[in-house]
Coordinates of C-alpha atoms and ligand atoms in Angstrom, one line a residue:
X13 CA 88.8 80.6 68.9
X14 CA 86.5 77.6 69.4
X15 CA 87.3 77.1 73.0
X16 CA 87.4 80.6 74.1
X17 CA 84.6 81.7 76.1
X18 CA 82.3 83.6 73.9
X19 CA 82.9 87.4 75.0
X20 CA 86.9 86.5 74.6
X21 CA 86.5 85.6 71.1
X22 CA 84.0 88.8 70.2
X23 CA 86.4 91.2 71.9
X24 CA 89.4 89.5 70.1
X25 CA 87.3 90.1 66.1
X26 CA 86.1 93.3 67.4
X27 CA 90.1 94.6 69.1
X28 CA 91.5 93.4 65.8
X29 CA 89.3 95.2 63.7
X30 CA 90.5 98.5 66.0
X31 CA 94.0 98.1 66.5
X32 CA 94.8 100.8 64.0
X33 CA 93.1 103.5 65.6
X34 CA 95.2 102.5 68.7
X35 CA 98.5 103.0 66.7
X36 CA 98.6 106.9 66.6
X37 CA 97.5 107.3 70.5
X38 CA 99.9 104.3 71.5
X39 CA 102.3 106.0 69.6
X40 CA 101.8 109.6 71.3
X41 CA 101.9 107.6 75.5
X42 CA 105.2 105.3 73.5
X43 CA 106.8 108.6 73.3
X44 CA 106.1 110.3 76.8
X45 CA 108.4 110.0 79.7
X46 CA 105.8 111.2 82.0
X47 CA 102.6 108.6 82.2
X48 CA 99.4 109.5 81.7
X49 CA 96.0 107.5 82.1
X50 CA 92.5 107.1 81.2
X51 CA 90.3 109.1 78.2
X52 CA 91.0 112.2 79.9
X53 CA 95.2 111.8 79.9
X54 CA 95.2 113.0 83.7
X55 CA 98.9 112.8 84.5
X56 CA 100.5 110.0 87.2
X57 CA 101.1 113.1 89.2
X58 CA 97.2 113.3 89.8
X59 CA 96.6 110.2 90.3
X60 CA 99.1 108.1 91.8
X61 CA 99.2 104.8 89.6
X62 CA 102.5 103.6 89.7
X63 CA 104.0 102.5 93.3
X64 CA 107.5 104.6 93.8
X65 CA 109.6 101.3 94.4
X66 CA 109.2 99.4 90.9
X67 CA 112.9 98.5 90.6
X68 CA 113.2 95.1 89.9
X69 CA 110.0 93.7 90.2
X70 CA 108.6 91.6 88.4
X71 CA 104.9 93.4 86.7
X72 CA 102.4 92.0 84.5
X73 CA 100.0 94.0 82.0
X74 CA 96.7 92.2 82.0
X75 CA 95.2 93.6 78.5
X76 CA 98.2 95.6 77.7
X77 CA 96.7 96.7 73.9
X78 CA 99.6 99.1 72.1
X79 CA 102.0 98.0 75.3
X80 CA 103.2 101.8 76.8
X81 CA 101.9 101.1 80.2
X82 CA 104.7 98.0 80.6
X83 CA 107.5 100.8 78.6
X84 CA 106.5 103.5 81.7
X85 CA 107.4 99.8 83.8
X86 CA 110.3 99.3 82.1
X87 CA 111.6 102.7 82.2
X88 CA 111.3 102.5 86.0
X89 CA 113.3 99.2 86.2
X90 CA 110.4 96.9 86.2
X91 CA 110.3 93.6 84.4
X92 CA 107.5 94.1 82.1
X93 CA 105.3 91.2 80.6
X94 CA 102.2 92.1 78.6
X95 CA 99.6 89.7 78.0
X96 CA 96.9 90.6 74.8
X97 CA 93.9 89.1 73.5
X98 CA 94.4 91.0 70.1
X99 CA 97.4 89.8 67.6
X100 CA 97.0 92.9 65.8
X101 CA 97.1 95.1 69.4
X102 CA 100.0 93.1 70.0
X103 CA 102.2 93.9 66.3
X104 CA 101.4 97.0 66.7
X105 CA 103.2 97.1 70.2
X106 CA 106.4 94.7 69.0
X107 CA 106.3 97.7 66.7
X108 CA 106.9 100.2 69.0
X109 CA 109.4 98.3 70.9
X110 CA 111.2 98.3 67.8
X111 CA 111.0 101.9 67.3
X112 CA 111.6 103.1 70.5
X113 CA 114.6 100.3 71.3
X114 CA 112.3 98.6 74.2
X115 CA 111.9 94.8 74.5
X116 CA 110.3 92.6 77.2
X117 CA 107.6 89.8 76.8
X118 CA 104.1 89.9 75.2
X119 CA 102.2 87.2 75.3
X120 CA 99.1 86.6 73.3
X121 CA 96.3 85.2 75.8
X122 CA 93.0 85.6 78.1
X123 CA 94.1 87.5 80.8
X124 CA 91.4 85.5 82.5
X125 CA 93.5 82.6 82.0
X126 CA 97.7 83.0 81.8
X127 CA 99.3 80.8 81.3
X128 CA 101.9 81.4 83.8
X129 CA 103.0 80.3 87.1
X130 CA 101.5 81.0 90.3
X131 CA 102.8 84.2 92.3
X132 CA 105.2 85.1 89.3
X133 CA 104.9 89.0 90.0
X134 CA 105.1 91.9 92.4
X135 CA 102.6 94.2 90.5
X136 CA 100.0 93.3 88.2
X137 CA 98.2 97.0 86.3
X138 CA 95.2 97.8 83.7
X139 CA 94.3 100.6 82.5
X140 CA 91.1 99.8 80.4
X141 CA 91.8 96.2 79.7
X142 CA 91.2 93.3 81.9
X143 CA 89.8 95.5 83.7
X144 CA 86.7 95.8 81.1
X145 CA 86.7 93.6 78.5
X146 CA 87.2 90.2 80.9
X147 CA 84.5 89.1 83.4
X148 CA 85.7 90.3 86.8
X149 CA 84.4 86.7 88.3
X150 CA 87.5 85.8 85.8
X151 CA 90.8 88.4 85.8
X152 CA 90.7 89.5 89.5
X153 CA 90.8 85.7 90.8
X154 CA 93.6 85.2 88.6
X155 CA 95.4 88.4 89.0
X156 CA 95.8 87.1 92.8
X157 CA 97.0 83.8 91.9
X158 CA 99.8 85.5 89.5
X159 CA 100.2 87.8 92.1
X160 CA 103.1 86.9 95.0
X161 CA 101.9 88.0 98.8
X162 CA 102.2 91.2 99.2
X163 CA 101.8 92.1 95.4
X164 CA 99.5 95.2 94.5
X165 CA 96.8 95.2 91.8
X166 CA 96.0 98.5 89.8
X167 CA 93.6 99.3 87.6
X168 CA 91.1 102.0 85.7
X169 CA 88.1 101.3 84.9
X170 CA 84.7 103.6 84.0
X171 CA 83.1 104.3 86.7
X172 CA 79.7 102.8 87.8
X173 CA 77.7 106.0 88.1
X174 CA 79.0 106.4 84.0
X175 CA 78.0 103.3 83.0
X176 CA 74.2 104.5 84.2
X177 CA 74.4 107.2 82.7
X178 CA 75.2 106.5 79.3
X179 CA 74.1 106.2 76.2
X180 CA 74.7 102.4 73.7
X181 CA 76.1 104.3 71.3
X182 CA 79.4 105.9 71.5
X183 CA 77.9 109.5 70.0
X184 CA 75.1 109.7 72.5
X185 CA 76.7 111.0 75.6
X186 CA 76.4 110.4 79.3
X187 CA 73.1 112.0 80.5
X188 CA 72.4 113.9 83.6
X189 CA 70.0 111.1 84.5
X190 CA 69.9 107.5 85.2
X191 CA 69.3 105.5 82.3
X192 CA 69.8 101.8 83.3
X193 CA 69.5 99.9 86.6
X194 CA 72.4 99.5 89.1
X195 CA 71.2 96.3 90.6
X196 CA 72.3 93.6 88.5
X197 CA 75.1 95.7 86.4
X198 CA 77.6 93.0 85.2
X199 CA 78.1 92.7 81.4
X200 CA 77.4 95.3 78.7
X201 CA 76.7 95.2 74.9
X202 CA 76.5 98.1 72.9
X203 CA 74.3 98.7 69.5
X204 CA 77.2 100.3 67.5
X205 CA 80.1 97.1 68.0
X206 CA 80.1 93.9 68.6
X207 CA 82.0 93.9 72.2
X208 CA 81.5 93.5 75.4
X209 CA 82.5 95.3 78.6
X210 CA 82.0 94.5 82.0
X211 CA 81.4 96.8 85.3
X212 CA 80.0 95.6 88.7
X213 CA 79.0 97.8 91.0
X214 CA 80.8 99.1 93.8
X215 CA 80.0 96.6 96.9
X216 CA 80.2 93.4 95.0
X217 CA 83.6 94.3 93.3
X218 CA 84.6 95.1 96.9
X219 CA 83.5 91.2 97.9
X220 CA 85.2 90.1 94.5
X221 CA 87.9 91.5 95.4
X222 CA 88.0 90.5 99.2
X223 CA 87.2 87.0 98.3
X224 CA 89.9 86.7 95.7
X225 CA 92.1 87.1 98.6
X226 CA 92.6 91.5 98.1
X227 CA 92.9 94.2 100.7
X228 CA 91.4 97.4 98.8
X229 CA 93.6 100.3 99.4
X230 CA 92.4 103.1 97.4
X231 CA 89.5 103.9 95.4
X232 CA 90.2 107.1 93.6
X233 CA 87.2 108.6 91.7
X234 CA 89.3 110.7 88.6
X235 CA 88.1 114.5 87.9
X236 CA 89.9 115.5 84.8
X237 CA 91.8 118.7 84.9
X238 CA 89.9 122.1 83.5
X239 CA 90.7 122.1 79.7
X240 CA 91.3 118.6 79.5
X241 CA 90.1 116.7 76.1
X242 CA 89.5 113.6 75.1
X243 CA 88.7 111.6 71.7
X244 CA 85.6 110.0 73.0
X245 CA 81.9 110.8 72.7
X246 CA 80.5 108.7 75.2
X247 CA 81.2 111.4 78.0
X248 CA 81.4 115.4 78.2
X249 CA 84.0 116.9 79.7
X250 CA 81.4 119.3 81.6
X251 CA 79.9 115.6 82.9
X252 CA 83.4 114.5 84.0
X253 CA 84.0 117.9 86.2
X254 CA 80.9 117.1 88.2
X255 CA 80.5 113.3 88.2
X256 CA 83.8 110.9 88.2
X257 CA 83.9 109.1 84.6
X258 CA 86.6 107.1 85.6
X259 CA 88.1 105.7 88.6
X260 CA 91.2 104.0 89.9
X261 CA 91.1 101.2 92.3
X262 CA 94.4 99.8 94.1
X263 CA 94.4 96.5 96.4
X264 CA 97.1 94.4 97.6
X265 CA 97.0 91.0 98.0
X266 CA 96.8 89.8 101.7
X267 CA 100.6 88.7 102.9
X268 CA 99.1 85.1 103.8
Ligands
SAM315 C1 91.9 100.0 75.6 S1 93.1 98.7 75.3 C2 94.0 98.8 76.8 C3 95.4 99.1 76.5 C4 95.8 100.6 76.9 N1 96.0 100.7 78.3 C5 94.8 101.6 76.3 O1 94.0 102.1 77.1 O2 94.8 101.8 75.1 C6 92.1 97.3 75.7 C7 92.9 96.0 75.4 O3 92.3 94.9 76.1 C8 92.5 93.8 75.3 N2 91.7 92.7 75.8 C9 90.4 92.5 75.6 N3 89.9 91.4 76.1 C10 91.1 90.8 76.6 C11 91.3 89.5 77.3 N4 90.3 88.7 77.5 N5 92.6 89.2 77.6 C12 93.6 90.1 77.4 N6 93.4 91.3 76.8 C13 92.2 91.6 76.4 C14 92.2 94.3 73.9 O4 92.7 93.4 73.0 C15 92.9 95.6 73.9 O5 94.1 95.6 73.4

């Protein structure tokens, strides 16, 4: 842990410490043919994750936690590798591939920092994991060197107006006001755990992401479904129906 950047080793202590929250849940998405994403579960057919064509290619899951995300892959005749920062995220997804008679490769690494060969895959995807919990200076330049021209990059993350909105505890919801500056917005700590997230707002991730070598595709800002739930207290589902708590981005990386 010594040589880890600091924010890599507090996520890993703090990850371990909540893998088995993540067993029952990972368990639950394990078991479902049909994916579904983000705190609210909004099903693919809402919001389009997954390209159609993901036979054969070759996909990394940067922060894959309990692993289903790469089993939806593999189920769709993807090759599936899974990089963690958490060993216990990580047994409890050799677990599952166990139970549910799946296996492909999980590594246990930075996702800031694979240790993998350049342009190695076709689709690179997280859902809540790179995405947040590495620095995006970090991941997105090295999702586009693992990624081969062409290659698309997909991921959820909270969205910015969210992250203004809410509270540093997990039980003191998102407000109907602004409650921290958007200029500046980079890395979070919270007063009730020891991690930290990171979120950027929306014109430098689009110059990240540009310089990193990315065309961005599709920003899709997620409305949950009426009557949709979710185990988290940070956000109401009354907030969620009129401002986006999550949002999807998809880029692809430029052919040359
Ligand atoms: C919320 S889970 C994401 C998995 C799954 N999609 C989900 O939503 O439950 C977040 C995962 O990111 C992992 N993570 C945090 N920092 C990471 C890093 N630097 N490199 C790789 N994985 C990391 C954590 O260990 C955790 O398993």
């Amino acid at each position: 842990m010594a040589d880890l950047p600091e924010h890599v080793s507090r996520n890993r202590t703090q990850w371990d410490a909540w893998a088995a929250e993540y067993v029952r849940p990972g368990r639950e998405r394990w078991a479902s043919e049909e994916p579904s994403w983000g705190i609210w579960g909004v099903p693919e057919s809402q919001v389009e994750m997954l390209p159609a064509d993901l036979e054969g290619r070759d996909t990394i899951e940067l922060g894959c936690g309990t692993g289903y995300v790469s089993a939806w892959l593999a189920r769709r005749g993807a090759r599936p590798v899974g990089i963690d920062n958490s060993p216990a995220q990580l047994e409890t997804a050799r677990s599952f591939q166990r139970e549910f008679g799946l296996d492909f490769p999980l590594l246990h690494g930075n996702a800031e920092d694979v240790p993998l060969p350049d342009a190695s895959f076709d689709f690179a995807i997280s859902e809540y994991g790179a995405s947040i919990w590495c620095d995006p200076y970090e991941w997105i330049p090295e999702a586009a060197r693992l990624l081969r021209p062409g290659g698309r990059l997909v991921f959820l993350v909270n969205a910015p107006i969210l992250m203004l909105c809410m509270g540093d505890l997990e039980e003191d919801p998102a407000e109907q006001h602004l409650r921290r500056d958007y200029f500046g917005m980079h890395r979070f700590e919270w007063d009730d755990d020891d991690s930290i997230e990171f979120h950027l707002p929306h014109g430098e991730l689009i110059a990240l992401l540009r310089r990193s070598g990315f065309e961005v595709e599709e920003l899709r800002e997620i409305q949950p479904p009426e009557g949709s739930t979710t185990s988290y207290q940070y956000v109401t589902l009354d907030w969620a129906r009129r401002w986006p708590s999550e949002e999807l981005w998809k880029v692809r990386k430029a052919r040359r």
